[in-house]
Amino acid sequence: MANFPLIDMENLNGGERGATMELIKDACENWGFFELLNHGISHELLDKVEKMTKEHYKKCMEQRFKDMVAAKALEGLKAEVTDIDWESTFFLRHLPTSNILEIPDLEEEYRNLMKDFAGKLEKLAEELLDLLCENLGLEKGYLKKAFHGSKGPNFGTKVSNYPPCPTPELIKGLRAHTDAGGIILLFQDDKVSGLQLLKDGEWIDVPPMRHSIVINLGDQIEVITNGKYKSVMHRVIAQTDGTRMSIASFYNPGNDAVIFPAPALLEETAEKEQSYPKFVFDDYMKLYAGLKFQAKEPRFEAMKAVEANVSLGPVATA
């Protein structure tokens, strides 16, 4: 736990910038995760988001979750369940268009708060993408442009609560997976833990830390960096005590963005087999929808099979 990468963003502004950029580079290459402190989002705003999210769960979501548990007979489990997660969620879409007004049961103040929070996270995501570009030797703005497509990026927030679970050994809060998209920004409970990542064959706790934002990289970053940076399997362990709050925001490519390894990062070798595929992001998401909780490598292989069509662009192929 002591080795989990912690990045103090204030150190990017002074003499420690070089060392801090090196920490980010190491985290991207060897962890796929890191935790940000002094990220520019005020503690006051984070405290309000946490307070209102927990209030909303209690008022609007808790009973629904209990009803779901009863309906699916998850209360007195005797055997392991692998096709469902012990979580209560709703999803807010911000870009390219917002659905925040369409979500039922959200108080006006909470809607406005989440909109404000999303705007700040979007800026932070784009700042981080440029830091990644700097470390990779790519021109500033390369990753943002790669994600843009014709309508800009997809950006949304999954608001989750993981209630106390009587049988955490038989059901996961969230089953192990890598994230399909780009860069993920997580504001998590600082008291109730549960998030773990897979590193060198071992599950490692992502430490809950007050007012931090946890960053992890999705499959698209792995493809664009040609495997230099990797998306990492992670999961949520259900806990017997306490409800864990998790607010994960996903800055992803636009649906029609064409994703492929950055030419500047392709080493000039004959091993073309090592290169990642070229594909339309929406095609990857359609595949991911059915294979989320499986290994990512077969997904990449499946996209290679349709790569010829992507290269042809709009040309009709009979």
Short mmCIF file of C-alpha atoms in Angstrom, two decimals:
data_model
loop_
_atom_site.label_atom_id
_atom_site.label_comp_id
_atom_site.label_asym_id
_atom_site.label_seq_id
_atom_site.Cartn_x
_atom_site.Cartn_y
_atom_site.Cartn_z
CA MET A 1 0.00 0.00 0.00
CA ALA A 2 2.88 2.35 0.78
CA ASN A 3 4.09 1.93 -2.80
CA PHE A 4 0.81 2.90 -4.44
CA PRO A 5 1.61 5.92 -6.66
CA LEU A 6 0.60 9.23 -5.08
CA ILE A 7 1.03 12.34 -7.22
CA ASP A 8 0.96 15.81 -5.69
CA MET A 9 0.00 18.04 -8.62
CA GLU A 10 1.27 21.15 -6.84
CA ASN A 11 4.77 19.78 -7.47
CA LEU A 12 4.28 20.20 -11.22
CA ASN A 13 4.65 23.96 -10.78
CA GLY A 14 8.16 24.17 -9.35
CA GLY A 15 11.54 22.56 -9.14
CA GLU A 16 10.03 19.12 -8.53
CA ARG A 17 8.26 19.01 -11.90
CA GLY A 18 10.76 16.61 -13.48
CA ALA A 19 10.57 14.14 -10.59
CA THR A 20 6.76 14.38 -10.52
CA MET A 21 6.48 13.74 -14.26
CA GLU A 22 8.72 10.70 -13.74
CA LEU A 23 6.34 9.44 -11.02
CA ILE A 24 3.40 9.81 -13.41
CA LYS A 25 5.34 7.99 -16.14
CA ASP A 26 6.19 5.11 -13.81
CA ALA A 27 2.58 4.89 -12.61
CA CYS A 28 1.28 4.73 -16.21
CA GLU A 29 3.85 2.12 -17.26
CA ASN A 30 3.77 -0.13 -14.20
CA TRP A 31 0.47 0.41 -12.39
CA GLY A 32 -2.20 1.79 -14.74
CA PHE A 33 -3.44 3.67 -11.65
CA PHE A 34 -2.35 6.63 -9.54
CA GLU A 35 -3.88 8.89 -6.91
CA LEU A 36 -3.91 12.69 -7.23
CA LEU A 37 -3.58 15.21 -4.43
CA ASN A 38 -3.86 19.00 -4.88
CA HIS A 39 -5.65 18.44 -8.20
CA GLY A 40 -7.36 21.83 -8.22
CA ILE A 41 -10.89 20.72 -7.24
CA SER A 42 -11.76 22.32 -3.92
CA HIS A 43 -12.25 20.26 -0.77
CA GLU A 44 -15.46 22.17 -0.17
CA LEU A 45 -16.92 21.01 -3.49
CA LEU A 46 -15.82 17.40 -2.91
CA ASP A 47 -17.36 17.39 0.58
CA LYS A 48 -20.65 18.69 -0.83
CA VAL A 49 -20.67 16.09 -3.63
CA GLU A 50 -20.06 13.32 -1.09
CA LYS A 51 -22.74 14.59 1.30
CA MET A 52 -25.42 14.99 -1.38
CA THR A 53 -24.57 11.69 -3.11
CA LYS A 54 -24.93 9.80 0.17
CA GLU A 55 -28.18 11.62 0.96
CA HIS A 56 -29.56 10.79 -2.49
CA TYR A 57 -28.69 7.12 -2.02
CA LYS A 58 -30.45 6.97 1.34
CA LYS A 59 -33.52 8.78 0.08
CA CYS A 60 -33.94 7.34 -3.43
CA MET A 61 -31.72 4.30 -4.04
CA GLU A 62 -31.40 2.27 -0.84
CA GLN A 63 -34.87 0.74 -0.86
CA ARG A 64 -34.59 -0.06 -4.58
CA PHE A 65 -31.37 -1.93 -3.86
CA LYS A 66 -33.00 -3.90 -1.03
CA ASP A 67 -35.90 -4.77 -3.36
CA MET A 68 -33.43 -5.96 -6.02
CA VAL A 69 -31.58 -8.12 -3.47
CA ALA A 70 -34.89 -9.69 -2.42
CA ALA A 71 -36.08 -10.18 -6.01
CA LYS A 72 -32.86 -11.90 -7.06
CA ALA A 73 -32.58 -13.92 -3.83
CA LEU A 74 -29.12 -12.52 -3.03
CA GLU A 75 -29.64 -12.28 0.74
CA GLY A 76 -28.79 -15.79 1.95
CA LEU A 77 -26.29 -16.90 -0.66
CA LYS A 78 -24.86 -20.38 -0.24
CA ALA A 79 -22.83 -20.51 -3.47
CA GLU A 80 -20.73 -17.98 -5.38
CA VAL A 81 -22.60 -15.64 -7.74
CA THR A 82 -20.61 -14.52 -10.80
CA ASP A 83 -23.20 -12.87 -13.05
CA ILE A 84 -24.26 -9.87 -10.96
CA ASP A 85 -22.63 -7.14 -8.84
CA TRP A 86 -23.49 -5.99 -5.32
CA GLU A 87 -23.86 -2.32 -6.29
CA SER A 88 -26.46 0.41 -6.69
CA THR A 89 -25.79 2.79 -9.59
CA PHE A 90 -27.05 5.51 -11.89
CA PHE A 91 -25.30 7.12 -14.83
CA LEU A 92 -24.96 10.79 -15.79
CA ARG A 93 -23.94 11.68 -19.34
CA HIS A 94 -22.25 15.07 -19.83
CA LEU A 95 -20.76 15.04 -23.35
CA PRO A 96 -21.49 15.26 -26.21
CA THR A 97 -24.97 15.94 -24.79
CA SER A 98 -26.16 15.90 -21.20
CA ASN A 99 -28.92 13.70 -19.76
CA ILE A 100 -28.74 15.27 -16.31
CA LEU A 101 -32.21 16.82 -16.60
CA GLU A 102 -33.71 13.44 -17.53
CA ILE A 103 -32.55 11.54 -14.44
CA PRO A 104 -35.51 11.15 -12.07
CA ASP A 105 -35.38 11.90 -8.34
CA LEU A 106 -32.42 14.31 -8.47
CA GLU A 107 -32.92 17.49 -6.50
CA GLU A 108 -32.16 20.69 -8.40
CA GLU A 109 -29.25 21.56 -6.12
CA TYR A 110 -27.72 18.09 -6.64
CA ARG A 111 -28.13 18.33 -10.43
CA ASN A 112 -26.35 21.69 -10.51
CA LEU A 113 -23.63 20.44 -8.18
CA MET A 114 -22.90 17.37 -10.34
CA LYS A 115 -22.85 19.54 -13.45
CA ASP A 116 -20.29 21.84 -11.83
CA PHE A 117 -18.23 18.85 -10.62
CA ALA A 118 -18.28 17.29 -14.11
CA GLY A 119 -16.98 20.52 -15.68
CA LYS A 120 -14.01 20.54 -13.31
CA LEU A 121 -13.30 16.85 -13.89
CA GLU A 122 -13.41 17.35 -17.66
CA LYS A 123 -10.72 20.06 -17.39
CA LEU A 124 -8.63 17.83 -15.11
CA ALA A 125 -8.94 14.91 -17.57
CA GLU A 126 -7.70 17.08 -20.44
CA GLU A 127 -4.84 18.40 -18.31
CA LEU A 128 -3.84 14.81 -17.49
CA LEU A 129 -4.01 13.75 -21.15
CA ASP A 130 -1.52 16.50 -21.97
CA LEU A 131 0.79 15.36 -19.15
CA LEU A 132 0.65 11.87 -20.67
CA CYS A 133 1.47 13.36 -24.09
CA GLU A 134 4.47 15.16 -22.61
CA ASN A 135 5.79 11.94 -21.05
CA LEU A 136 5.21 9.98 -24.26
CA GLY A 137 6.91 12.55 -26.47
CA LEU A 138 3.66 13.25 -28.34
CA GLU A 139 2.66 16.78 -29.31
CA LYS A 140 0.47 18.60 -26.81
CA GLY A 141 -3.19 17.92 -27.52
CA TYR A 142 -2.54 14.66 -29.42
CA LEU A 143 -4.66 12.45 -27.12
CA LYS A 144 -7.50 14.96 -26.89
CA LYS A 145 -7.54 15.17 -30.69
CA ALA A 146 -7.41 11.37 -31.00
CA PHE A 147 -10.50 11.15 -28.77
CA HIS A 148 -12.41 13.92 -30.54
CA GLY A 149 -14.20 12.25 -33.46
CA SER A 150 -16.75 14.48 -35.17
CA LYS A 151 -18.68 15.55 -32.03
CA GLY A 152 -16.03 15.64 -29.33
CA PRO A 153 -15.40 13.10 -26.57
CA ASN A 154 -17.88 11.02 -24.60
CA PHE A 155 -17.82 12.03 -20.96
CA GLY A 156 -20.03 10.55 -18.26
CA THR A 157 -20.20 9.70 -14.57
CA LYS A 158 -21.22 6.44 -12.93
CA VAL A 159 -22.48 7.15 -9.41
CA SER A 160 -22.27 3.96 -7.34
CA ASN A 161 -22.91 2.87 -3.81
CA TYR A 162 -21.80 -0.50 -2.46
CA PRO A 163 -24.00 -1.33 0.56
CA PRO A 164 -22.95 -3.69 3.36
CA CYS A 165 -22.95 -7.29 2.14
CA PRO A 166 -23.55 -10.31 4.42
CA THR A 167 -21.65 -12.70 2.10
CA PRO A 168 -18.72 -10.79 0.50
CA GLU A 169 -16.88 -14.06 -0.17
CA LEU A 170 -19.71 -15.14 -2.53
CA ILE A 171 -20.42 -11.97 -4.51
CA LYS A 172 -18.25 -9.05 -5.71
CA GLY A 173 -19.19 -5.41 -5.36
CA LEU A 174 -17.98 -5.15 -8.96
CA ARG A 175 -16.43 -8.05 -10.86
CA ALA A 176 -12.88 -7.78 -12.21
CA HIS A 177 -12.54 -5.89 -15.51
CA THR A 178 -10.48 -3.33 -17.39
CA ASP A 179 -12.19 -0.08 -18.43
CA ALA A 180 -12.97 0.17 -22.14
CA GLY A 181 -12.47 3.89 -22.55
CA GLY A 182 -9.80 6.54 -22.12
CA ILE A 183 -8.99 8.04 -18.73
CA ILE A 184 -11.08 7.49 -15.61
CA LEU A 185 -11.29 9.89 -12.67
CA LEU A 186 -12.64 8.42 -9.43
CA PHE A 187 -13.79 10.24 -6.32
CA GLN A 188 -14.19 7.46 -3.76
CA ASP A 189 -15.23 7.00 -0.17
CA ASP A 190 -12.37 7.80 2.17
CA LYS A 191 -13.63 5.54 4.97
CA VAL A 192 -14.99 2.37 3.35
CA SER A 193 -12.44 0.62 1.16
CA GLY A 194 -12.94 -2.11 -1.43
CA LEU A 195 -11.28 -1.08 -4.70
CA GLN A 196 -8.41 -3.36 -5.73
CA LEU A 197 -6.16 -3.59 -8.78
CA LEU A 198 -4.25 -6.57 -10.15
CA LYS A 199 -0.48 -6.07 -10.17
CA ASP A 200 2.06 -8.83 -10.80
CA GLY A 201 -0.61 -11.48 -10.15
CA GLU A 202 -1.69 -10.02 -6.79
CA TRP A 203 -4.74 -7.97 -5.80
CA ILE A 204 -3.62 -4.68 -4.22
CA ASP A 205 -5.87 -2.25 -2.32
CA VAL A 206 -6.28 1.24 -3.75
CA PRO A 207 -5.97 3.27 -0.55
CA PRO A 208 -8.97 5.45 0.37
CA MET A 209 -7.65 8.96 0.91
CA ARG A 210 -9.65 12.05 1.77
CA HIS A 211 -10.10 14.56 -1.07
CA SER A 212 -8.01 12.59 -3.55
CA ILE A 213 -8.95 11.69 -7.14
CA VAL A 214 -7.88 8.21 -8.29
CA ILE A 215 -6.89 7.95 -11.95
CA ASN A 216 -6.82 4.82 -14.06
CA LEU A 217 -6.16 4.22 -17.74
CA GLY A 218 -8.59 2.48 -20.08
CA ASP A 219 -8.12 0.18 -23.07
CA GLN A 220 -7.99 3.07 -25.57
CA ILE A 221 -4.87 4.54 -23.94
CA GLU A 222 -3.24 1.11 -24.20
CA VAL A 223 -4.01 0.99 -27.93
CA ILE A 224 -2.89 4.56 -28.71
CA THR A 225 0.38 4.06 -26.77
CA ASN A 226 0.88 0.69 -28.51
CA GLY A 227 1.03 -1.04 -25.13
CA LYS A 228 3.53 1.34 -23.50
CA TYR A 229 0.80 2.22 -20.99
CA LYS A 230 -1.66 -0.52 -20.06
CA SER A 231 -5.21 -0.72 -18.76
CA VAL A 232 -5.28 -2.82 -15.59
CA MET A 233 -7.81 -5.29 -14.18
CA HIS A 234 -9.57 -3.98 -11.09
CA ARG A 235 -12.53 -4.96 -8.93
CA VAL A 236 -14.56 -3.89 -5.91
CA ILE A 237 -14.72 -6.23 -2.91
CA ALA A 238 -18.05 -6.08 -1.08
CA GLN A 239 -17.74 -5.21 2.63
CA THR A 240 -19.76 -6.40 5.60
CA ASP A 241 -19.77 -2.93 7.19
CA GLY A 242 -20.45 0.51 5.76
CA THR A 243 -21.71 1.71 2.39
CA ARG A 244 -18.90 2.66 -0.01
CA MET A 245 -19.48 5.65 -2.31
CA SER A 246 -17.80 5.67 -5.72
CA ILE A 247 -18.16 8.42 -8.33
CA ALA A 248 -16.26 7.39 -11.48
CA SER A 249 -16.10 9.77 -14.44
CA PHE A 250 -15.08 8.39 -17.83
CA TYR A 251 -13.40 10.63 -20.41
CA ASN A 252 -13.71 8.48 -23.53
CA PRO A 253 -13.31 8.87 -27.29
CA GLY A 254 -16.29 10.03 -29.34
CA ASN A 255 -18.34 7.23 -30.89
CA ASP A 256 -16.90 7.75 -34.39
CA ALA A 257 -13.30 8.43 -33.29
CA VAL A 258 -10.87 6.12 -35.07
CA ILE A 259 -8.43 4.69 -32.52
CA PHE A 260 -4.99 3.38 -33.49
CA PRO A 261 -1.42 3.39 -32.17
CA ALA A 262 0.23 6.82 -32.43
CA PRO A 263 2.65 6.60 -35.38
CA ALA A 264 5.35 8.33 -33.32
CA LEU A 265 5.24 5.46 -30.80
CA LEU A 266 5.40 2.61 -33.30
CA GLU A 267 8.89 1.23 -33.13
CA GLU A 268 10.33 0.52 -36.54
CA THR A 269 10.51 -3.23 -36.23
CA ALA A 270 9.36 -6.08 -38.42
CA GLU A 271 7.13 -7.31 -35.59
CA LYS A 272 3.90 -5.87 -36.92
CA GLU A 273 2.07 -8.57 -34.94
CA GLN A 274 2.88 -6.66 -31.77
CA SER A 275 1.03 -3.61 -33.03
CA TYR A 276 -2.48 -2.91 -31.73
CA PRO A 277 -5.51 -2.72 -34.04
CA LYS A 278 -7.15 0.28 -35.69
CA PHE A 279 -10.91 0.56 -35.08
CA VAL A 280 -13.88 2.86 -34.57
CA PHE A 281 -14.47 3.38 -30.84
CA ASP A 282 -18.20 2.58 -31.01
CA ASP A 283 -17.41 -0.80 -32.61
CA TYR A 284 -15.12 -1.58 -29.68
CA MET A 285 -17.83 -0.60 -27.18
CA LYS A 286 -20.36 -2.90 -28.85
CA LEU A 287 -17.91 -5.78 -28.45
CA TYR A 288 -17.01 -4.76 -24.87
CA ALA A 289 -20.65 -4.71 -23.79
CA GLY A 290 -20.78 -8.50 -23.93
CA LEU A 291 -17.20 -9.19 -22.83
CA LYS A 292 -16.57 -6.62 -20.08
CA PHE A 293 -15.68 -9.16 -17.41
CA GLN A 294 -13.30 -11.13 -19.61
CA ALA A 295 -9.66 -10.55 -20.59
CA LYS A 296 -9.01 -7.59 -22.91
CA GLU A 297 -6.59 -9.39 -25.26
CA PRO A 298 -9.31 -11.31 -27.18
CA ARG A 299 -11.15 -8.00 -27.64
CA PHE A 300 -8.08 -6.49 -29.28
CA GLU A 301 -7.71 -9.59 -31.47
CA ALA A 302 -11.37 -9.39 -32.51
CA MET A 303 -10.89 -5.75 -33.53
CA LYS A 304 -7.88 -6.74 -35.64
CA ALA A 305 -10.20 -9.00 -37.61
CA VAL A 306 -12.33 -6.02 -38.71
CA GLU A 307 -9.39 -3.64 -39.13
CA ALA A 308 -9.39 -3.89 -42.95
CA ASN A 309 -12.82 -2.28 -43.05
CA VAL A 310 -11.68 0.62 -40.85
CA SER A 311 -8.74 1.34 -43.15
CA LEU A 312 -11.09 1.52 -46.12
CA GLY A 313 -13.20 4.14 -44.40
CA PRO A 314 -16.53 4.82 -46.11
CA VAL A 315 -15.77 2.68 -49.18
CA ALA A 316 -18.49 0.07 -49.61
CA THR A 317 -17.34 -3.52 -49.36
CA ALA A 318 -19.73 -6.08 -50.81
#
